[in-house]
N, CA and C of each residue as an Amber inpcrd file, in Angstrom:
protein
   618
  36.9060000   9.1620000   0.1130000  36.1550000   8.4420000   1.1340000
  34.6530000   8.6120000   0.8870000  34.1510000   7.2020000   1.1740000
  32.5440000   7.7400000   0.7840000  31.4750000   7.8680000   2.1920000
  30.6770000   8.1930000   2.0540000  29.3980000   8.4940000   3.4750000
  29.2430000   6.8510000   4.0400000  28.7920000   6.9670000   4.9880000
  28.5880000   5.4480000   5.5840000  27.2010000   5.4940000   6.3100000
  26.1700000   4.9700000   5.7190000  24.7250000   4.7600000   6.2200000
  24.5650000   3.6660000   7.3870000  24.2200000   3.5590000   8.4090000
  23.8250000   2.8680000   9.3310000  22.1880000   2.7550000   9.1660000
  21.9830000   1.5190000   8.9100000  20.4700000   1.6700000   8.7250000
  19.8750000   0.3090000   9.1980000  18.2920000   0.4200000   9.4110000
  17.6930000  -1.0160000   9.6210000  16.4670000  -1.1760000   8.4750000
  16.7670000  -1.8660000   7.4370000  15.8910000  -1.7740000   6.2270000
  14.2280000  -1.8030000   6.5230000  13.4580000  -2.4450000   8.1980000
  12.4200000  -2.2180000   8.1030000  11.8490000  -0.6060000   8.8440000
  12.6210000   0.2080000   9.1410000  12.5520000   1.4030000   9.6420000
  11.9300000   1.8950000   9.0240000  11.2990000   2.7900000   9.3310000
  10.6530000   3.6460000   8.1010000  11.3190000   4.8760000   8.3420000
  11.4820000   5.8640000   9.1880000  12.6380000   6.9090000   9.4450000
  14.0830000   6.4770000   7.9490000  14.5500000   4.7390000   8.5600000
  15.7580000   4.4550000   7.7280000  15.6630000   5.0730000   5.8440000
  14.2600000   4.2520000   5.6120000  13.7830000   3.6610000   4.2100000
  13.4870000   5.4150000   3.4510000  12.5550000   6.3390000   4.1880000
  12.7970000   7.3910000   3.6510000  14.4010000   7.8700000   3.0690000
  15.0760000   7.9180000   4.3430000  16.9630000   8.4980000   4.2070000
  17.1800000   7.9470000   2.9250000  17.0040000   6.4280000   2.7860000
  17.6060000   5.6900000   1.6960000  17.2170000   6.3860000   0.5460000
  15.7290000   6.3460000   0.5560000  15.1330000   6.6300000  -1.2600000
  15.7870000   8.2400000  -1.5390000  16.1190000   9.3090000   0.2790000
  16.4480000  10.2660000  -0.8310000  17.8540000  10.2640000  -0.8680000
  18.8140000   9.2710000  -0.1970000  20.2510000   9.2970000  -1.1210000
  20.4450000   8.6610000  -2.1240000  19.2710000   7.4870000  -2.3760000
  19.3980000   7.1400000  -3.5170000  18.7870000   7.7700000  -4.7500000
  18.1730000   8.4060000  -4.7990000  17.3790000   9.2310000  -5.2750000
  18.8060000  10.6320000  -6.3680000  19.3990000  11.2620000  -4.9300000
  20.5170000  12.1160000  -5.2740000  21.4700000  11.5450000  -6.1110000
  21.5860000   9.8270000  -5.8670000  22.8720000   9.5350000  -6.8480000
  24.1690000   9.9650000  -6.0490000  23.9450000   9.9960000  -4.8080000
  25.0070000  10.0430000  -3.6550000  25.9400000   8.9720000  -2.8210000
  27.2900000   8.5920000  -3.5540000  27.2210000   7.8530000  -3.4060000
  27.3240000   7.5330000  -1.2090000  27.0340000   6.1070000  -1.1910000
  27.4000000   6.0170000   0.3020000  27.1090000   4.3250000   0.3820000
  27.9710000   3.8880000   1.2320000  28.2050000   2.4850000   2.0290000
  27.2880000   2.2050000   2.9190000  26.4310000   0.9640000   2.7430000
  25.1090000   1.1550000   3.4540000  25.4540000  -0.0900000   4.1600000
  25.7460000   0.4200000   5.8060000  25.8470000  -1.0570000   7.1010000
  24.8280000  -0.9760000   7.2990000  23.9620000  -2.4440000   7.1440000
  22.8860000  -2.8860000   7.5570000  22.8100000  -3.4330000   9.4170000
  21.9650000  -2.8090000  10.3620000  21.8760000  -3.0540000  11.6880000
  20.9780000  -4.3550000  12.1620000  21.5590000  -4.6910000  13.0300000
  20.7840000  -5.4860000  14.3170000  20.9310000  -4.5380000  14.7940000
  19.0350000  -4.3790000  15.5200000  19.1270000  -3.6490000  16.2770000
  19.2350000  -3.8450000  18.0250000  19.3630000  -5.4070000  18.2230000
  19.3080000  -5.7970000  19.2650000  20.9850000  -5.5720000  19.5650000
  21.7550000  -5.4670000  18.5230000  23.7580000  -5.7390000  18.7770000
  23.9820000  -4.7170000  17.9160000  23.6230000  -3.4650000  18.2050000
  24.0320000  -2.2410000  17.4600000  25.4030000  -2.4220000  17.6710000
  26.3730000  -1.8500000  16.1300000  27.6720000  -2.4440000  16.4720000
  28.5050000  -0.8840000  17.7130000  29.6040000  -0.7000000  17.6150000
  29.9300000  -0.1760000  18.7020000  30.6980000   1.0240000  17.4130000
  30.9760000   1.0130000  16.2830000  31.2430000   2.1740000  15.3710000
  30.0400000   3.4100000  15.4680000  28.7230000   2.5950000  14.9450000
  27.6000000   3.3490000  15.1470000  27.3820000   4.3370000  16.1890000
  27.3390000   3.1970000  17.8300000  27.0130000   4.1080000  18.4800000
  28.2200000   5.3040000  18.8770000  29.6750000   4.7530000  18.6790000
  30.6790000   5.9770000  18.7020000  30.0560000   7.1790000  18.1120000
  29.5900000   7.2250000  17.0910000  28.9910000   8.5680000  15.9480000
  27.9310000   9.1100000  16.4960000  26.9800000   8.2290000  16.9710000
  25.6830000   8.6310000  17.7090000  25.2050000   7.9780000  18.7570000
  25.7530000   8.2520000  20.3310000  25.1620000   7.2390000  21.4450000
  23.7020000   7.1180000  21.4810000  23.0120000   8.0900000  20.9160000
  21.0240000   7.5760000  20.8710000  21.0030000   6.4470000  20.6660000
  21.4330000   5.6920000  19.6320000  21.4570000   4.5650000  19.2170000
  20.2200000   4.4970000  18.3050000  19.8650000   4.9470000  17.6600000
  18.6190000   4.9060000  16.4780000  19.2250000   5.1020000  15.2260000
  18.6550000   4.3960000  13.9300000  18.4200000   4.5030000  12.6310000
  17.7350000   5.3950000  12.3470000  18.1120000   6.4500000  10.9140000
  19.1920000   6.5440000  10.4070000  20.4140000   6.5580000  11.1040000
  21.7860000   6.8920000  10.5650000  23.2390000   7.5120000  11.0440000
  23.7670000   7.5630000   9.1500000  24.2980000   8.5570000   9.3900000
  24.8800000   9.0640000   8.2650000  26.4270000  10.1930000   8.7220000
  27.3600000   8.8240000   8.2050000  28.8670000   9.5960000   8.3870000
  29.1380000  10.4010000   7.3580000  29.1400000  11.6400000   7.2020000
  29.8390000  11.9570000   5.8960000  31.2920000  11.9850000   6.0960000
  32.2850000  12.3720000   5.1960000  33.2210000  12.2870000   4.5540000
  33.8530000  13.3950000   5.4490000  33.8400000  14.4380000   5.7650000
  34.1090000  15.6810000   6.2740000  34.1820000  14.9840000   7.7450000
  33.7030000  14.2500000   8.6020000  33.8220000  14.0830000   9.9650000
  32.1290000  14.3020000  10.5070000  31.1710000  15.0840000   9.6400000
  29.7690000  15.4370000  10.2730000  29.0300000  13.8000000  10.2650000
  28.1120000  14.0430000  11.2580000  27.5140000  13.2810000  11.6800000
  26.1420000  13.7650000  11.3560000  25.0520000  12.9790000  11.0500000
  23.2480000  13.4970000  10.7940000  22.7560000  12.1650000  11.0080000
  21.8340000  12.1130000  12.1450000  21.5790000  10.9250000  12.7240000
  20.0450000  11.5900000  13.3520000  19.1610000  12.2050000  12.3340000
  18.2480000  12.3670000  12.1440000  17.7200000  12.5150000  10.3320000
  16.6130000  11.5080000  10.1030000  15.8130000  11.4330000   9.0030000
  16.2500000  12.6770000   7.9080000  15.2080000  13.5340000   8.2510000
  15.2080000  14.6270000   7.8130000  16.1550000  15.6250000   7.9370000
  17.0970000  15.2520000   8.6400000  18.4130000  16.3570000   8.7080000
  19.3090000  15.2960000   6.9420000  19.4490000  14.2080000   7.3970000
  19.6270000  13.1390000   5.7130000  19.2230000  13.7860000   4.7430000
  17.8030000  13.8010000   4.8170000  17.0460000  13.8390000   3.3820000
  17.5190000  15.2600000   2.5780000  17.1110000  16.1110000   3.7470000
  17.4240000  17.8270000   3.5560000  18.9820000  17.8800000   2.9260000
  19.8720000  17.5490000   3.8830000  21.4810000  17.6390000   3.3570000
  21.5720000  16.9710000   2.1620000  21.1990000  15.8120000   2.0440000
  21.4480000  15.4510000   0.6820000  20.4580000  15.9300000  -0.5810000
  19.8180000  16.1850000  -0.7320000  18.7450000  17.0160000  -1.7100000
  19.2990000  18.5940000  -1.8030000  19.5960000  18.8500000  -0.4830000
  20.5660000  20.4830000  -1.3340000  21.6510000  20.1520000  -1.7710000
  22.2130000  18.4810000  -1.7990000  23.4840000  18.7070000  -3.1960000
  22.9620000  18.6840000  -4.1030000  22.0610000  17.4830000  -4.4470000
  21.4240000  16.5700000  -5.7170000  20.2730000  16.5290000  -5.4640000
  19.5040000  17.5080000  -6.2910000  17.8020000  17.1350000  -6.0890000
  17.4450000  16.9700000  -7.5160000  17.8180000  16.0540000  -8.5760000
  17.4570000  15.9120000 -10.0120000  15.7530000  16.1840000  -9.6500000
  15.2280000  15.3870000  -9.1480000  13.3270000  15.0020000  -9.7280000
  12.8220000  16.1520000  -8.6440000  13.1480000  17.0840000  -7.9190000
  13.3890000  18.2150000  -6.8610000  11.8690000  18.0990000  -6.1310000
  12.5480000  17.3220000  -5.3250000  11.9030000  17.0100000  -4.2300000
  11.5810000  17.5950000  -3.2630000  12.6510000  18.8830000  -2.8820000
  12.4410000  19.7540000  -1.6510000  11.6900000  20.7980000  -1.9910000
  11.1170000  20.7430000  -3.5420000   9.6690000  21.7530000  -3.5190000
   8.4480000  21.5620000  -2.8880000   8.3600000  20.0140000  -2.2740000
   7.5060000  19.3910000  -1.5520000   7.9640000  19.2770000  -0.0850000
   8.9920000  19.8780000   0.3100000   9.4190000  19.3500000   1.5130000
   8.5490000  20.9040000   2.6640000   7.3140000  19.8970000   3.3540000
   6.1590000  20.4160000   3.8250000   6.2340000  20.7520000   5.3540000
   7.4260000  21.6570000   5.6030000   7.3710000  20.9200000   7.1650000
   6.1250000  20.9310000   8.0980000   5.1120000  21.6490000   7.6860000
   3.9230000  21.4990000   8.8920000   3.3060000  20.2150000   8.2430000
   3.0220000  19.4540000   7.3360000   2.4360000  18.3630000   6.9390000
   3.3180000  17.4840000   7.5700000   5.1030000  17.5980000   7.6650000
   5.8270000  16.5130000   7.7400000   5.8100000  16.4870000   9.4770000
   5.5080000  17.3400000  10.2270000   6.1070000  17.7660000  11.5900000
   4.3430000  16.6780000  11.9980000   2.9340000  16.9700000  11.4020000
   1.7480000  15.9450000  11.9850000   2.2190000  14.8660000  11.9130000
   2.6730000  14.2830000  10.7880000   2.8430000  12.4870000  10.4740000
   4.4220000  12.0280000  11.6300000   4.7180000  12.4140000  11.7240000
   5.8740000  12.6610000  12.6600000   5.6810000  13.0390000  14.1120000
   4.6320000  13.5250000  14.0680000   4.2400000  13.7380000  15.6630000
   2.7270000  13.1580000  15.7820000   1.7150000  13.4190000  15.9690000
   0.8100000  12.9330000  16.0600000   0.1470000  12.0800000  15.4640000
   0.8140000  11.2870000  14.3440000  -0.0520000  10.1620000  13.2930000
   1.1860000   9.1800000  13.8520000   2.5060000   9.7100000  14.2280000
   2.9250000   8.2980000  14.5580000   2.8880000   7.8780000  16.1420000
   2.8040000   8.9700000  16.8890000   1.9770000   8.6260000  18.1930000
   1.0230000   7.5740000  18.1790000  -0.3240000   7.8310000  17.3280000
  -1.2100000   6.9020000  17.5290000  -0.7820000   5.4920000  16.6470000
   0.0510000   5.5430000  15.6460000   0.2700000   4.2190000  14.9350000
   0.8410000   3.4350000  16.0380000   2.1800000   3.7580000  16.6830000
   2.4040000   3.4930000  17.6170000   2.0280000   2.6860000  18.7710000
   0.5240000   3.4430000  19.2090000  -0.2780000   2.5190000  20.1050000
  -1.2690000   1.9180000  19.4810000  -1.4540000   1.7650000  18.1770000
  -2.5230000   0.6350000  17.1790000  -1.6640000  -0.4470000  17.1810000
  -0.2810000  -0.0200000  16.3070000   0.1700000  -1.1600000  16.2450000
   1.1490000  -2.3220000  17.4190000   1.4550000  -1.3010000  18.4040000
   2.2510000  -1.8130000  19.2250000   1.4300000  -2.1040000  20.8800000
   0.0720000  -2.0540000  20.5190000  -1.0370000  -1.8800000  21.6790000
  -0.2890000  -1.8630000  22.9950000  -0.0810000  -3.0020000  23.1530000
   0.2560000  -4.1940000  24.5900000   1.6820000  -3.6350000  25.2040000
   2.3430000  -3.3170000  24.3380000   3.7100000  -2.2460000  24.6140000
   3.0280000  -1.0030000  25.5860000   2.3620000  -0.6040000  24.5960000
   1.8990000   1.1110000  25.3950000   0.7310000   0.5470000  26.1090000
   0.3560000  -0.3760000  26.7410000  -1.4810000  -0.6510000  27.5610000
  -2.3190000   0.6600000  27.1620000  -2.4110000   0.5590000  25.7960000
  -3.0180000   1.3190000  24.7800000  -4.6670000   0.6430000  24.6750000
  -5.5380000   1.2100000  24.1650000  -6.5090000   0.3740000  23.2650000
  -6.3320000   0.9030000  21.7330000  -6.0420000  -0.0280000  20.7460000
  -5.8150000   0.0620000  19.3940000  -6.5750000   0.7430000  18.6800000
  -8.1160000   0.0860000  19.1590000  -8.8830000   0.5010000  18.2130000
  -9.0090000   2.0940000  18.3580000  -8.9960000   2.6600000  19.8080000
  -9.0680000   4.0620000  19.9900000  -7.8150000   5.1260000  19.1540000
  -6.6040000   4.0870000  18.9760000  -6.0310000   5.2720000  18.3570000
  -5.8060000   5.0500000  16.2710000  -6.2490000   4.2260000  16.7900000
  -6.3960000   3.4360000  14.9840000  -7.9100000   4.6890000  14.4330000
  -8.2540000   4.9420000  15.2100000  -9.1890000   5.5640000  14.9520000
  -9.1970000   7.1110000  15.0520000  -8.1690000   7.5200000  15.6310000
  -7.7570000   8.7700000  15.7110000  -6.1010000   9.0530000  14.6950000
  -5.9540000   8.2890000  14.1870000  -5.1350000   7.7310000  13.2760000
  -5.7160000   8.1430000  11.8160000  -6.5150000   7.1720000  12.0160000
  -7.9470000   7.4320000  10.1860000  -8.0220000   8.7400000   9.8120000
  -8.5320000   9.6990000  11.1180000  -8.9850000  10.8140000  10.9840000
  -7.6320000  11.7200000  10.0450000  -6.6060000  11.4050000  10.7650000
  -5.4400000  11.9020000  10.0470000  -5.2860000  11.2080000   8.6790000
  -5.4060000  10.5720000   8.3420000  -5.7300000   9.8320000   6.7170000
  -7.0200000  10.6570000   5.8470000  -7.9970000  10.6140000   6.9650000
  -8.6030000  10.7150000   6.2250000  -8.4790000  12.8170000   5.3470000
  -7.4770000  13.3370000   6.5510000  -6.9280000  14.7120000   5.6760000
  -6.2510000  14.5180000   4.5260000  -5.4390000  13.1570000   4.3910000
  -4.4180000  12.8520000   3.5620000  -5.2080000  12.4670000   1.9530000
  -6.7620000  11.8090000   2.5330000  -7.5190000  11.5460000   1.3780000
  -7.7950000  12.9450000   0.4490000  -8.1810000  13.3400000   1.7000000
  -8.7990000  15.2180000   0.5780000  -7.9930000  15.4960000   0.2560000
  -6.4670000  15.9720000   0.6280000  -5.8620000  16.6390000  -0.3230000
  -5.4820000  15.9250000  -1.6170000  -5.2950000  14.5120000  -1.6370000
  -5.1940000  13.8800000  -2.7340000  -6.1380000  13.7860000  -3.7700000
  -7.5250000  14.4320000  -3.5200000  -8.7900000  14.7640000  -4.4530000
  -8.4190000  16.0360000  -5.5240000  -7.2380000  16.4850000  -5.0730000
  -6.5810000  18.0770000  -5.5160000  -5.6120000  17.4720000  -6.4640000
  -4.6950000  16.6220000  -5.9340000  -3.5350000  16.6670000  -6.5790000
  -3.1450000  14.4430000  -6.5130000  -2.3270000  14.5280000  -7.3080000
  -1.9730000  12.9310000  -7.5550000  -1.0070000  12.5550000  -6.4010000
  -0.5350000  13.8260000  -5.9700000   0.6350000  13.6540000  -5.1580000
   0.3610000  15.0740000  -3.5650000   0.6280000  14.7700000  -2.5770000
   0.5960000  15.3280000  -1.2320000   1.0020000  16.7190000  -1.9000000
   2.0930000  17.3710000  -2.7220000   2.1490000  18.5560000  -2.7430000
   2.2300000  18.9750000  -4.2160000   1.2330000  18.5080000  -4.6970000
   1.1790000  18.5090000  -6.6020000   0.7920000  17.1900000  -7.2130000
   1.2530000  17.1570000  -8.5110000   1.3750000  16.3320000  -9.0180000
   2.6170000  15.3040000  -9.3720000   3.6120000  15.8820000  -9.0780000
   4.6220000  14.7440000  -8.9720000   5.0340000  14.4870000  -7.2940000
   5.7230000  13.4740000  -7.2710000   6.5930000  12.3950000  -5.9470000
   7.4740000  13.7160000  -5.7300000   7.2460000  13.9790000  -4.3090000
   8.5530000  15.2520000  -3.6740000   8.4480000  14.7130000  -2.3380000
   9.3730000  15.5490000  -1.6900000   9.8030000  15.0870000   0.0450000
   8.6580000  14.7440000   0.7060000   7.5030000  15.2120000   0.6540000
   6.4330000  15.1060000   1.6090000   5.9330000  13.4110000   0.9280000
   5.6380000  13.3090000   0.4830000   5.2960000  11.9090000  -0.4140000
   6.2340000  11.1950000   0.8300000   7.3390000  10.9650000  -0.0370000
   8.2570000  10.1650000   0.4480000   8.8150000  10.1180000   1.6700000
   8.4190000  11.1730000   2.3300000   8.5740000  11.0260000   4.3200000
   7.2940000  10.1410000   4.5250000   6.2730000  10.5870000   3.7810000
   5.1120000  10.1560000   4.8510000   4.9980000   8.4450000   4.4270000
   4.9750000   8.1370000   3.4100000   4.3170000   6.9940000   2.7130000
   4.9510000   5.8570000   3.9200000   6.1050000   5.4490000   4.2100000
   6.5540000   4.6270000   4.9020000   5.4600000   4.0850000   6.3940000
   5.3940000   5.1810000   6.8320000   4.3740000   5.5550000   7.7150000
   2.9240000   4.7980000   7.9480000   2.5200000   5.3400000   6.8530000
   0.9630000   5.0200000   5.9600000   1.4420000   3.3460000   5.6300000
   2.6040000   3.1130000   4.7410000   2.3940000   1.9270000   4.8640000
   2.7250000   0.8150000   6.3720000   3.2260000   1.5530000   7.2590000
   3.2190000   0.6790000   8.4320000   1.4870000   1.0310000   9.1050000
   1.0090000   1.6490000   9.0720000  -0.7970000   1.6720000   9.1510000
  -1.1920000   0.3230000   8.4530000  -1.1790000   0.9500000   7.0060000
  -1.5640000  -0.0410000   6.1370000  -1.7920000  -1.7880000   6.5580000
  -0.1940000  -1.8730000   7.0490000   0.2170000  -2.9920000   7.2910000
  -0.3680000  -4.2590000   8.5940000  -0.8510000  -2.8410000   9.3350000
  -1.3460000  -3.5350000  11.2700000  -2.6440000  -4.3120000  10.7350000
  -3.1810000  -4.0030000   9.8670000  -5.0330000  -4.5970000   9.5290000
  -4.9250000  -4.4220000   7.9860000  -4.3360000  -5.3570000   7.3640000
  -4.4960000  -4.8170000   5.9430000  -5.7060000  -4.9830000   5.2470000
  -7.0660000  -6.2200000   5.8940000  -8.3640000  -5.9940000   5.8040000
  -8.8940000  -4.8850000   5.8480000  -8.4610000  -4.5710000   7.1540000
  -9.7010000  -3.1820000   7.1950000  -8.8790000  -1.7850000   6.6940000
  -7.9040000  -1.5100000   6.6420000  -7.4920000  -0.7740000   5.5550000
  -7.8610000  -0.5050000   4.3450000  -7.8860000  -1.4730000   3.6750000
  -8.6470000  -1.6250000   2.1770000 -10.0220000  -1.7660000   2.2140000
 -10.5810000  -1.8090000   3.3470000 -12.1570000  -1.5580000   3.2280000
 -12.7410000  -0.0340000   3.5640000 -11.3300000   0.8780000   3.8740000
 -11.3730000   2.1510000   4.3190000 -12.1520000   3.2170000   2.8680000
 -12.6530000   3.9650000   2.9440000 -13.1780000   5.1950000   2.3700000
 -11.6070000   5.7130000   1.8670000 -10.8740000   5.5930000   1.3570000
  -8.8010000   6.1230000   0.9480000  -8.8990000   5.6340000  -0.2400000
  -9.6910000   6.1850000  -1.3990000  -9.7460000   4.8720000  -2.5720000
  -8.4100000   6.1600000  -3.0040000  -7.6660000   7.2570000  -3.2340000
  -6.8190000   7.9660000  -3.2060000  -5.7640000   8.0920000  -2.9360000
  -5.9940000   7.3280000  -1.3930000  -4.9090000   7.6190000  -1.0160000
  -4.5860000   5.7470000  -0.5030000  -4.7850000   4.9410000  -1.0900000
  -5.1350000   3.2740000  -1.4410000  -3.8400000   3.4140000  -2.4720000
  -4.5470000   3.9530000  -3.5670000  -3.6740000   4.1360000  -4.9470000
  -2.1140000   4.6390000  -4.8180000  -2.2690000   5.7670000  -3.7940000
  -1.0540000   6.6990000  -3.6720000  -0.0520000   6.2350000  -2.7120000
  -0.4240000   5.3090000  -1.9990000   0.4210000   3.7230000  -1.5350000
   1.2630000   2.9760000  -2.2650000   0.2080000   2.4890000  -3.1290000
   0.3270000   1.2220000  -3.4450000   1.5630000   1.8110000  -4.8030000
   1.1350000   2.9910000  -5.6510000   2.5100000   3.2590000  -6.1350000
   3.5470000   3.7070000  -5.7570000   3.6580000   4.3240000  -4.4730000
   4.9590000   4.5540000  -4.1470000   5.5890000   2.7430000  -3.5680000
   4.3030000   2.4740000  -3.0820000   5.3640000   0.5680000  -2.6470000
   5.8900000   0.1730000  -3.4070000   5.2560000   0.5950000  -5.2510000
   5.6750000   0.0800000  -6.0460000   7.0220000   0.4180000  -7.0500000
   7.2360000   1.3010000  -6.0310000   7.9020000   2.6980000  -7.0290000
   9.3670000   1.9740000  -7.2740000   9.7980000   2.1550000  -8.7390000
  11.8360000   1.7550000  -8.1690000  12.4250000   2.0960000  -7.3230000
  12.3030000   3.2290000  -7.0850000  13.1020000   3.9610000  -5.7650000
  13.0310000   3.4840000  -4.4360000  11.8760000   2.6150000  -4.5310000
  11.5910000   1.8030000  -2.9600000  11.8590000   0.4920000  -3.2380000
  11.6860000   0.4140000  -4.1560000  12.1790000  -1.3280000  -4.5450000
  13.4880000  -1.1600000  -4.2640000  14.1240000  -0.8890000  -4.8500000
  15.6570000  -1.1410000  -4.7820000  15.6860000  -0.0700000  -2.9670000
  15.6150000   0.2480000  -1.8700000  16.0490000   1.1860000  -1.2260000
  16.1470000  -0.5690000  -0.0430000  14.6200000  -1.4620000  -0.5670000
  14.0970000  -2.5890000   0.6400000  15.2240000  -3.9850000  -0.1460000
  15.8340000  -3.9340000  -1.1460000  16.7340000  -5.0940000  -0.8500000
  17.2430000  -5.4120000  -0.0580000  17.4230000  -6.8240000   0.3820000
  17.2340000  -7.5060000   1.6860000  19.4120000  -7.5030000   1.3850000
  19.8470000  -6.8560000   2.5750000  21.2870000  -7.5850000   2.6700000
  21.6730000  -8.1520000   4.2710000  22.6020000  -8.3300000   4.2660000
  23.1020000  -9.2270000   5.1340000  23.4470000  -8.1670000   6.5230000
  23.7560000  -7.8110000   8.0000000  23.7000000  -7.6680000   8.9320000
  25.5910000  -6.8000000   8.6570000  25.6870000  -5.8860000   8.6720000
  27.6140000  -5.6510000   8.5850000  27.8590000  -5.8490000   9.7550000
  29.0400000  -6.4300000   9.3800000  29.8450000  -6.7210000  10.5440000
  31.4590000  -5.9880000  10.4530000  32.1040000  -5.5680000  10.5630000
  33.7250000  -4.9660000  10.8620000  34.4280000  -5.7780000   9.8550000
  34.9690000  -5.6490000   9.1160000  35.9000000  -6.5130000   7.8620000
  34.6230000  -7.0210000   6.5860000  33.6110000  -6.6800000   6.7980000
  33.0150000  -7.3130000   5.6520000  33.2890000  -6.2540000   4.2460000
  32.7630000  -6.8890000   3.4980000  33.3840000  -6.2180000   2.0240000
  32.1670000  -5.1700000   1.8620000  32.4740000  -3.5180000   1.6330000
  31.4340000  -2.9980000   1.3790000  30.2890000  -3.1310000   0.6900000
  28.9900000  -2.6040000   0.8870000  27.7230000  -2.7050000   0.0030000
  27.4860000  -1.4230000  -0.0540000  26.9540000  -1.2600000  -0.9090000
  26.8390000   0.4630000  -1.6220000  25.1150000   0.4280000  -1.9930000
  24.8690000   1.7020000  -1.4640000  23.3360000   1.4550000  -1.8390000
  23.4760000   2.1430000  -3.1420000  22.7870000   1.0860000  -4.1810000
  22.1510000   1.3050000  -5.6220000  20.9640000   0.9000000  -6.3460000
């Protein structure tokens, strides 16, 4: 029996999970969500009702990001990723950088003002710039867990003003974007599939 991913490909929580089971070479069956008609398997496994969900094989359930990434990287960590896995770097972008993305990008949701947290937002980038003056990558020089939690993130920033983004002082951390967007591991994680439905023929993330 193989793992069964519940995911919504524009998530960014989801898109991390993906790159690191795909990453492991693990295999697993990837149901793509509406999230407006979450199907009723999903929420059996996890009533929160949020992306990720990850069935394994054994009966366990991990229907948090980083509980994913972690479990699967202590089977299979070939390019070893969890030498980067940062939890006080990963616990800010996760708590307080996506707080304010949150009310930049979703203003009118939260009766936020954007620009105030877009701007308290930067400030957190702009830590992300210096350490990248050190190293090519958040915890060295190669792509490890911290990279690949945060980038999703950064690119939903990126994404709210992509003008004024690129007119930002990040010529570092600009670059350190734009190759992980570019990276195989994210290419293939954002192929576009179809919505599962109950009887459809499996899709396997590869």
């Amino acid at each position: 029996m193989t793992a069964i991913l519940y995911s919504f490909r524009r998530c960014p929580y989801a898109m991390r999970a993906r790159m690191a089971l795909l990453a492991s070479g693990q295999p697993v069956e990837l149901r793509e969500v509406v999230l407006r008609d979450k199907p009723a398997q999903m929420l059996a496994l996890s009533p929160k009702g949020t992306v990720p969900v990850l069935a394994l094989p054994d009966g366990r359930v991990l229907d948090e990001s980083l509980d994913i990434m972690r479990w699967v990287l202590a089977c299979n960590d070939p390019e070893a990723w969890l030498a980067g896995d940062d939890p006080e770097l990963i616990a800010a972008n996760d708590g307080p950088f996506k707080h304010h993305l949150d009310r930049y990008k979703y203003a009118s949701r939260h009766g936020a003002d954007p620009l105030v947290h877009r701007a308290e937002a930067a400030a957190w980038l702009d830590k992300l710039e210096a350490r990248l003056e050190r190293n090519y990558q958040l915890c060295g020089d190669r792509r490890t867990m911290a990279d690949v939690t945060l980038f999703p993130f950064v690119r939903q920033f990126a994404a709210t003003d992509p003008d004024w983004f690129s007119a930002q002082p990040f010529p570092r951390l600009q670059a350190w974007l734009a190759g992980h967007v570019a990276s195989e591991v994210f290419t293939r994680v954002m192929i576009r599939v179809a919505a599962w439905r109950e009887g459809d023929q499996p899709v396997f993330l590869r």
